[in-house]
Amino acid sequence: MKTTLTHRFHDSIELEYQGQTLFRYVYEPKIAPVESPRPYFHPLKTLAGNEVSIFRPYDHFWHVGLSMTSANLSGENFWGGPTYVRDRGYVQLDNNGRMQHRDWQEVYCNDVVRCVEHLAWITHDGETWIDEERRIIVSEIDPAGMHWSLDLSFNLTNVAQRPLIFGSPTTEGRPAAGYGNLFWRGPRSFLHGKILAAEGAEGPEVMGKASPWLAFTGRHGGADSHPLKHHRQM
């Protein structure tokens, strides 16, 4: 692969293929505490150079490209912004945590790109609840097929000395809002795209179902392309 990985210390790593940025991963973001600061990928681009992520849109400024999140972890908000509270709706609480970069255990770029990061999930009050090992791997860039793959894995260890429960607005009473964990905010031109899952499931019927994979296909504004996003269940 004709790849270059640039490490800007205390800021980000950026992957380029033949001079074209594929992603920038900001691991020490300059984000307000109310937005639940966490590492994120932005921009994310196709091999054709089309950007397929959005950063801090005006309607949800805590949405930051592609990131690991949790809308409700035992009452703590690692998603950003207000928290959905049963019978009250969305309320801005003093519960916005953060995911803090600790160190890089590996940053490698040759025939594959492999980065291993150590992070801590820290609550609003400063308690560390989760230690995380995050792996970022790019092993396939196919210029003939005009696609490339980004493989992510997250190994979470509870260090809170008590059970932690991953919830969502749905577990607090809001229907069809079970969002959280790996979160991607795509460009507005992807509105009305197609959601696909295993066994022929598609569209709204995918909500709330387990699937070994999930794909989204959409058309980038001004370009005849159909980027896909897959999430493989581990």
PDB file of N, CA and C in Angstrom, residues 138-215:
ATOM      1  N   VAL A 138      -6.083  -0.795   9.334  1.00  0.00           N
ATOM      2  CA  VAL A 138      -6.416  -0.684   7.914  1.00  0.00           C
ATOM      3  C   VAL A 138      -5.554  -1.704   7.188  1.00  0.00           C
ATOM      4  N   SER A 139      -6.172  -2.765   6.711  1.00  0.00           N
ATOM      5  CA  SER A 139      -5.432  -3.844   6.058  1.00  0.00           C
ATOM      6  C   SER A 139      -5.790  -3.990   4.590  1.00  0.00           C
ATOM      7  N   GLU A 140      -6.799  -3.257   4.141  1.00  0.00           N
ATOM      8  CA  GLU A 140      -7.250  -3.385   2.755  1.00  0.00           C
ATOM      9  C   GLU A 140      -7.529  -2.013   2.154  1.00  0.00           C
ATOM     10  N   ILE A 141      -6.775  -1.686   1.116  1.00  0.00           N
ATOM     11  CA  ILE A 141      -7.049  -0.518   0.282  1.00  0.00           C
ATOM     12  C   ILE A 141      -7.049  -1.006  -1.156  1.00  0.00           C
ATOM     13  N   ASP A 142      -8.195  -0.929  -1.811  1.00  0.00           N
ATOM     14  CA  ASP A 142      -8.369  -1.511  -3.144  1.00  0.00           C
ATOM     15  C   ASP A 142      -8.706  -0.406  -4.144  1.00  0.00           C
ATOM     16  N   PRO A 143      -7.707   0.158  -4.822  1.00  0.00           N
ATOM     17  CA  PRO A 143      -7.998   1.230  -5.779  1.00  0.00           C
ATOM     18  C   PRO A 143      -8.804   0.754  -6.974  1.00  0.00           C
ATOM     19  N   ALA A 144      -8.663  -0.523  -7.353  1.00  0.00           N
ATOM     20  CA  ALA A 144      -9.443  -1.041  -8.485  1.00  0.00           C
ATOM     21  C   ALA A 144     -10.921  -1.106  -8.131  1.00  0.00           C
ATOM     22  N   GLY A 145     -11.216  -1.573  -6.914  1.00  0.00           N
ATOM     23  CA  GLY A 145     -12.603  -1.652  -6.464  1.00  0.00           C
ATOM     24  C   GLY A 145     -13.097  -0.374  -5.822  1.00  0.00           C
ATOM     25  N   MET A 146     -12.208   0.610  -5.680  1.00  0.00           N
ATOM     26  CA  MET A 146     -12.539   1.919  -5.104  1.00  0.00           C
ATOM     27  C   MET A 146     -13.121   1.799  -3.698  1.00  0.00           C
ATOM     28  N   HIS A 147     -12.472   0.971  -2.874  1.00  0.00           N
ATOM     29  CA  HIS A 147     -12.905   0.898  -1.481  1.00  0.00           C
ATOM     30  C   HIS A 147     -11.700   0.628  -0.578  1.00  0.00           C
ATOM     31  N   TRP A 148     -11.885   0.926   0.696  1.00  0.00           N
ATOM     32  CA  TRP A 148     -10.893   0.584   1.713  1.00  0.00           C
ATOM     33  C   TRP A 148     -11.631   0.257   2.999  1.00  0.00           C
ATOM     34  N   SER A 149     -10.972  -0.444   3.911  1.00  0.00           N
ATOM     35  CA  SER A 149     -11.649  -0.893   5.129  1.00  0.00           C
ATOM     36  C   SER A 149     -10.949  -0.339   6.361  1.00  0.00           C
ATOM     37  N   LEU A 150     -11.761   0.042   7.328  1.00  0.00           N
ATOM     38  CA  LEU A 150     -11.293   0.503   8.628  1.00  0.00           C
ATOM     39  C   LEU A 150     -11.854  -0.456   9.668  1.00  0.00           C
ATOM     40  N   ASP A 151     -10.979  -1.209  10.321  1.00  0.00           N
ATOM     41  CA  ASP A 151     -11.399  -2.189  11.326  1.00  0.00           C
ATOM     42  C   ASP A 151     -11.088  -1.647  12.716  1.00  0.00           C
ATOM     43  N   LEU A 152     -12.106  -1.639  13.571  1.00  0.00           N
ATOM     44  CA  LEU A 152     -11.969  -1.122  14.930  1.00  0.00           C
ATOM     45  C   LEU A 152     -12.354  -2.193  15.933  1.00  0.00           C
ATOM     46  N   SER A 153     -11.632  -2.254  17.036  1.00  0.00           N
ATOM     47  CA  SER A 153     -12.028  -3.130  18.138  1.00  0.00           C
ATOM     48  C   SER A 153     -11.833  -2.378  19.447  1.00  0.00           C
ATOM     49  N   PHE A 154     -12.708  -2.685  20.416  1.00  0.00           N
ATOM     50  CA  PHE A 154     -12.712  -1.977  21.688  1.00  0.00           C
ATOM     51  C   PHE A 154     -12.763  -3.012  22.815  1.00  0.00           C
ATOM     52  N   ASN A 155     -11.727  -3.050  23.625  1.00  0.00           N
ATOM     53  CA  ASN A 155     -11.673  -3.963  24.765  1.00  0.00           C
ATOM     54  C   ASN A 155     -11.851  -3.135  26.033  1.00  0.00           C
ATOM     55  N   LEU A 156     -13.015  -3.280  26.677  1.00  0.00           N
ATOM     56  CA  LEU A 156     -13.372  -2.453  27.828  1.00  0.00           C
ATOM     57  C   LEU A 156     -13.245  -3.257  29.117  1.00  0.00           C
ATOM     58  N   THR A 157     -12.597  -2.668  30.116  1.00  0.00           N
ATOM     59  CA  THR A 157     -12.452  -3.298  31.429  1.00  0.00           C
ATOM     60  C   THR A 157     -13.072  -2.403  32.489  1.00  0.00           C
ATOM     61  N   ASN A 158     -14.034  -2.941  33.222  1.00  0.00           N
ATOM     62  CA  ASN A 158     -14.694  -2.199  34.294  1.00  0.00           C
ATOM     63  C   ASN A 158     -13.746  -2.084  35.484  1.00  0.00           C
ATOM     64  N   VAL A 159     -13.390  -0.853  35.843  1.00  0.00           N
ATOM     65  CA  VAL A 159     -12.534  -0.623  37.012  1.00  0.00           C
ATOM     66  C   VAL A 159     -13.270   0.211  38.063  1.00  0.00           C
ATOM     67  N   ALA A 160     -14.596   0.258  37.949  1.00  0.00           N
ATOM     68  CA  ALA A 160     -15.407   1.106  38.837  1.00  0.00           C
ATOM     69  C   ALA A 160     -15.718   0.446  40.173  1.00  0.00           C
ATOM     70  N   GLN A 161     -15.332  -0.812  40.345  1.00  0.00           N
ATOM     71  CA  GLN A 161     -15.594  -1.551  41.585  1.00  0.00           C
ATOM     72  C   GLN A 161     -17.082  -1.794  41.819  1.00  0.00           C
ATOM     73  N   ARG A 162     -17.868  -1.712  40.751  1.00  0.00           N
ATOM     74  CA  ARG A 162     -19.290  -2.036  40.827  1.00  0.00           C
ATOM     75  C   ARG A 162     -19.777  -2.306  39.413  1.00  0.00           C
ATOM     76  N   PRO A 163     -20.918  -2.987  39.256  1.00  0.00           N
ATOM     77  CA  PRO A 163     -21.435  -3.241  37.906  1.00  0.00           C
ATOM     78  C   PRO A 163     -21.793  -1.939  37.194  1.00  0.00           C
ATOM     79  N   LEU A 164     -21.533  -1.908  35.880  1.00  0.00           N
ATOM     80  CA  LEU A 164     -21.913  -0.780  35.040  1.00  0.00           C
ATOM     81  C   LEU A 164     -22.910  -1.260  33.998  1.00  0.00           C
ATOM     82  N   ILE A 165     -23.924  -0.448  33.731  1.00  0.00           N
ATOM     83  CA  ILE A 165     -24.998  -0.832  32.815  1.00  0.00           C
ATOM     84  C   ILE A 165     -25.028   0.137  31.640  1.00  0.00           C
ATOM     85  N   PHE A 166     -24.900  -0.420  30.425  1.00  0.00           N
ATOM     86  CA  PHE A 166     -25.031   0.392  29.217  1.00  0.00           C
ATOM     87  C   PHE A 166     -26.510   0.565  28.888  1.00  0.00           C
ATOM     88  N   GLY A 167     -26.965   1.801  28.870  1.00  0.00           N
ATOM     89  CA  GLY A 167     -28.353   2.098  28.549  1.00  0.00           C
ATOM     90  C   GLY A 167     -28.449   3.039  27.365  1.00  0.00           C
ATOM     91  N   SER A 168     -29.627   3.612  27.179  1.00  0.00           N
ATOM     92  CA  SER A 168     -29.899   4.513  26.057  1.00  0.00           C
ATOM     93  C   SER A 168     -31.182   5.277  26.371  1.00  0.00           C
ATOM     94  N   PRO A 169     -31.578   6.231  25.532  1.00  0.00           N
ATOM     95  CA  PRO A 169     -32.889   6.845  25.728  1.00  0.00           C
ATOM     96  C   PRO A 169     -34.029   5.828  25.728  1.00  0.00           C
ATOM     97  N   THR A 170     -33.892   4.752  24.964  1.00  0.00           N
ATOM     98  CA  THR A 170     -34.951   3.739  24.941  1.00  0.00           C
ATOM     99  C   THR A 170     -35.086   3.046  26.290  1.00  0.00           C
ATOM    100  N   THR A 171     -33.984   2.742  26.961  1.00  0.00           N
ATOM    101  CA  THR A 171     -34.087   2.110  28.279  1.00  0.00           C
ATOM    102  C   THR A 171     -34.675   3.065  29.306  1.00  0.00           C
ATOM    103  N   GLU A 172     -34.714   4.368  28.968  1.00  0.00           N
ATOM    104  CA  GLU A 172     -35.330   5.367  29.845  1.00  0.00           C
ATOM    105  C   GLU A 172     -36.731   5.749  29.390  1.00  0.00           C
ATOM    106  N   GLY A 173     -37.255   5.046  28.370  1.00  0.00           N
ATOM    107  CA  GLY A 173     -38.644   5.252  27.995  1.00  0.00           C
ATOM    108  C   GLY A 173     -38.909   5.870  26.645  1.00  0.00           C
ATOM    109  N   ARG A 174     -37.883   6.285  25.908  1.00  0.00           N
ATOM    110  CA  ARG A 174     -38.114   6.867  24.585  1.00  0.00           C
ATOM    111  C   ARG A 174     -38.073   5.764  23.530  1.00  0.00           C
ATOM    112  N   PRO A 175     -39.159   5.565  22.781  1.00  0.00           N
ATOM    113  CA  PRO A 175     -39.190   4.483  21.786  1.00  0.00           C
ATOM    114  C   PRO A 175     -38.200   4.715  20.646  1.00  0.00           C
ATOM    115  N   ALA A 176     -37.673   3.610  20.110  1.00  0.00           N
ATOM    116  CA  ALA A 176     -36.842   3.612  18.895  1.00  0.00           C
ATOM    117  C   ALA A 176     -35.684   4.597  18.980  1.00  0.00           C
ATOM    118  N   ALA A 177     -35.013   4.622  20.132  1.00  0.00           N
ATOM    119  CA  ALA A 177     -33.874   5.533  20.307  1.00  0.00           C
ATOM    120  C   ALA A 177     -32.758   4.827  21.078  1.00  0.00           C
ATOM    121  N   GLY A 178     -32.501   3.582  20.702  1.00  0.00           N
ATOM    122  CA  GLY A 178     -31.490   2.795  21.404  1.00  0.00           C
ATOM    123  C   GLY A 178     -30.088   3.062  20.898  1.00  0.00           C
ATOM    124  N   TYR A 179     -29.711   4.317  20.800  1.00  0.00           N
ATOM    125  CA  TYR A 179     -28.416   4.639  20.201  1.00  0.00           C
ATOM    126  C   TYR A 179     -27.303   4.690  21.246  1.00  0.00           C
ATOM    127  N   GLY A 180     -26.078   4.555  20.733  1.00  0.00           N
ATOM    128  CA  GLY A 180     -24.902   4.622  21.586  1.00  0.00           C
ATOM    129  C   GLY A 180     -23.790   3.751  21.042  1.00  0.00           C
ATOM    130  N   ASN A 181     -22.683   3.695  21.776  1.00  0.00           N
ATOM    131  CA  ASN A 181     -21.507   2.899  21.420  1.00  0.00           C
ATOM    132  C   ASN A 181     -20.884   3.426  20.124  1.00  0.00           C
ATOM    133  N   LEU A 182     -20.566   2.585  19.136  1.00  0.00           N
ATOM    134  CA  LEU A 182     -19.927   3.101  17.929  1.00  0.00           C
ATOM    135  C   LEU A 182     -20.928   3.973  17.170  1.00  0.00           C
ATOM    136  N   PHE A 183     -20.580   5.250  17.003  1.00  0.00           N
ATOM    137  CA  PHE A 183     -21.522   6.211  16.423  1.00  0.00           C
ATOM    138  C   PHE A 183     -20.877   6.940  15.252  1.00  0.00           C
ATOM    139  N   TRP A 184     -21.607   6.962  14.133  1.00  0.00           N
ATOM    140  CA  TRP A 184     -21.144   7.639  12.920  1.00  0.00           C
ATOM    141  C   TRP A 184     -22.144   8.718  12.538  1.00  0.00           C
ATOM    142  N   ARG A 185     -21.653   9.949  12.358  1.00  0.00           N
ATOM    143  CA  ARG A 185     -22.488  11.036  11.849  1.00  0.00           C
ATOM    144  C   ARG A 185     -22.063  11.301  10.410  1.00  0.00           C
ATOM    145  N   GLY A 186     -22.947  10.948   9.471  1.00  0.00           N
ATOM    146  CA  GLY A 186     -22.642  11.075   8.053  1.00  0.00           C
ATOM    147  C   GLY A 186     -23.058  12.418   7.492  1.00  0.00           C
ATOM    148  N   PRO A 187     -22.680  12.706   6.247  1.00  0.00           N
ATOM    149  CA  PRO A 187     -23.042  13.973   5.606  1.00  0.00           C
ATOM    150  C   PRO A 187     -24.536  14.056   5.340  1.00  0.00           C
ATOM    151  N   ARG A 188     -25.053  15.268   5.239  1.00  0.00           N
ATOM    152  CA  ARG A 188     -26.493  15.454   5.057  1.00  0.00           C
ATOM    153  C   ARG A 188     -26.984  14.891   3.731  1.00  0.00           C
ATOM    154  N   SER A 189     -26.091  14.787   2.753  1.00  0.00           N
ATOM    155  CA  SER A 189     -26.507  14.214   1.467  1.00  0.00           C
ATOM    156  C   SER A 189     -26.855  12.735   1.591  1.00  0.00           C
ATOM    157  N   PHE A 190     -26.467  12.101   2.704  1.00  0.00           N
ATOM    158  CA  PHE A 190     -26.775  10.685   2.906  1.00  0.00           C
ATOM    159  C   PHE A 190     -28.183  10.467   3.457  1.00  0.00           C
ATOM    160  N   LEU A 191     -28.932  11.543   3.712  1.00  0.00           N
ATOM    161  CA  LEU A 191     -30.319  11.382   4.146  1.00  0.00           C
ATOM    162  C   LEU A 191     -31.083  10.519   3.145  1.00  0.00           C
ATOM    163  N   HIS A 192     -31.967   9.681   3.661  1.00  0.00           N
ATOM    164  CA  HIS A 192     -32.801   8.797   2.844  1.00  0.00           C
ATOM    165  C   HIS A 192     -31.970   7.711   2.150  1.00  0.00           C
ATOM    166  N   GLY A 193     -30.828   7.374   2.743  1.00  0.00           N
ATOM    167  CA  GLY A 193     -30.052   6.241   2.252  1.00  0.00           C
ATOM    168  C   GLY A 193     -30.713   4.933   2.646  1.00  0.00           C
ATOM    169  N   LYS A 194     -30.022   3.824   2.386  1.00  0.00           N
ATOM    170  CA  LYS A 194     -30.597   2.507   2.623  1.00  0.00           C
ATOM    171  C   LYS A 194     -29.838   1.786   3.724  1.00  0.00           C
ATOM    172  N   ILE A 195     -30.577   1.248   4.702  1.00  0.00           N
ATOM    173  CA  ILE A 195     -30.013   0.476   5.803  1.00  0.00           C
ATOM    174  C   ILE A 195     -30.241  -1.001   5.513  1.00  0.00           C
ATOM    175  N   LEU A 196     -29.188  -1.796   5.616  1.00  0.00           N
ATOM    176  CA  LEU A 196     -29.260  -3.223   5.334  1.00  0.00           C
ATOM    177  C   LEU A 196     -28.666  -4.005   6.495  1.00  0.00           C
ATOM    178  N   ALA A 197     -29.199  -5.213   6.721  1.00  0.00           N
ATOM    179  CA  ALA A 197     -28.664  -6.104   7.748  1.00  0.00           C
ATOM    180  C   ALA A 197     -28.830  -7.545   7.277  1.00  0.00           C
ATOM    181  N   ALA A 198     -28.421  -8.478   8.117  1.00  0.00           N
ATOM    182  CA  ALA A 198     -28.463  -9.893   7.756  1.00  0.00           C
ATOM    183  C   ALA A 198     -29.900 -10.380   7.577  1.00  0.00           C
ATOM    184  N   GLU A 199     -30.039 -11.482   6.845  1.00  0.00           N
ATOM    185  CA  GLU A 199     -31.320 -12.160   6.625  1.00  0.00           C
ATOM    186  C   GLU A 199     -32.339 -11.252   5.946  1.00  0.00           C
ATOM    187  N   GLY A 200     -31.868 -10.328   5.126  1.00  0.00           N
ATOM    188  CA  GLY A 200     -32.768  -9.500   4.334  1.00  0.00           C
ATOM    189  C   GLY A 200     -33.418  -8.351   5.067  1.00  0.00           C
ATOM    190  N   ALA A 201     -33.059  -8.138   6.323  1.00  0.00           N
ATOM    191  CA  ALA A 201     -33.658  -7.025   7.072  1.00  0.00           C
ATOM    192  C   ALA A 201     -33.168  -5.699   6.515  1.00  0.00           C
ATOM    193  N   GLU A 202     -34.053  -4.713   6.481  1.00  0.00           N
ATOM    194  CA  GLU A 202     -33.656  -3.393   6.008  1.00  0.00           C
ATOM    195  C   GLU A 202     -34.578  -2.324   6.579  1.00  0.00           C
ATOM    196  N   GLY A 203     -34.101  -1.086   6.532  1.00  0.00           N
ATOM    197  CA  GLY A 203     -34.902   0.045   6.979  1.00  0.00           C
ATOM    198  C   GLY A 203     -35.237   0.002   8.457  1.00  0.00           C
ATOM    199  N   PRO A 204     -36.403   0.532   8.847  1.00  0.00           N
ATOM    200  CA  PRO A 204     -36.785   0.622  10.256  1.00  0.00           C
ATOM    201  C   PRO A 204     -36.848  -0.721  10.975  1.00  0.00           C
ATOM    202  N   GLU A 205     -37.067  -1.827  10.240  1.00  0.00           N
ATOM    203  CA  GLU A 205     -37.173  -3.129  10.903  1.00  0.00           C
ATOM    204  C   GLU A 205     -35.852  -3.576  11.520  1.00  0.00           C
ATOM    205  N   VAL A 206     -34.748  -2.937  11.145  1.00  0.00           N
ATOM    206  CA  VAL A 206     -33.445  -3.286  11.713  1.00  0.00           C
ATOM    207  C   VAL A 206     -33.346  -2.823  13.169  1.00  0.00           C
ATOM    208  N   MET A 207     -34.068  -1.767  13.530  1.00  0.00           N
ATOM    209  CA  MET A 207     -33.994  -1.193  14.874  1.00  0.00           C
ATOM    210  C   MET A 207     -34.291  -2.240  15.947  1.00  0.00           C
ATOM    211  N   GLY A 208     -33.389  -2.365  16.913  1.00  0.00           N
ATOM    212  CA  GLY A 208     -33.599  -3.252  18.042  1.00  0.00           C
ATOM    213  C   GLY A 208     -33.277  -4.706  17.797  1.00  0.00           C
ATOM    214  N   LYS A 209     -32.755  -5.048  16.618  1.00  0.00           N
ATOM    215  CA  LYS A 209     -32.438  -6.438  16.305  1.00  0.00           C
ATOM    216  C   LYS A 209     -30.932  -6.654  16.288  1.00  0.00           C
ATOM    217  N   ALA A 210     -30.519  -7.851  16.723  1.00  0.00           N
ATOM    218  CA  ALA A 210     -29.110  -8.233  16.635  1.00  0.00           C
ATOM    219  C   ALA A 210     -28.811  -8.719  15.227  1.00  0.00           C
ATOM    220  N   SER A 211     -27.628  -8.384  14.725  1.00  0.00           N
ATOM    221  CA  SER A 211     -27.221  -8.800  13.385  1.00  0.00           C
ATOM    222  C   SER A 211     -25.707  -8.923  13.353  1.00  0.00           C
ATOM    223  N   PRO A 212     -25.165  -9.915  12.626  1.00  0.00           N
ATOM    224  CA  PRO A 212     -23.702 -10.032  12.525  1.00  0.00           C
ATOM    225  C   PRO A 212     -23.069  -8.901  11.733  1.00  0.00           C
ATOM    226  N   TRP A 213     -23.880  -8.159  10.966  1.00  0.00           N
ATOM    227  CA  TRP A 213     -23.342  -7.019  10.230  1.00  0.00           C
ATOM    228  C   TRP A 213     -24.454  -6.016   9.947  1.00  0.00           C
ATOM    229  N   LEU A 214     -24.021  -4.796   9.688  1.00  0.00           N
ATOM    230  CA  LEU A 214     -24.939  -3.703   9.370  1.00  0.00           C
ATOM    231  C   LEU A 214     -24.287  -2.858   8.286  1.00  0.00           C
ATOM    232  N   ALA A 215     -25.049  -2.465   7.289  1.00  0.00           N
ATOM    233  CA  ALA A 215     -24.505  -1.638   6.208  1.00  0.00           C
ATOM    234  C   ALA A 215     -25.448  -0.482   5.917  1.00  0.00           C
TER     235      ALA A 215
END
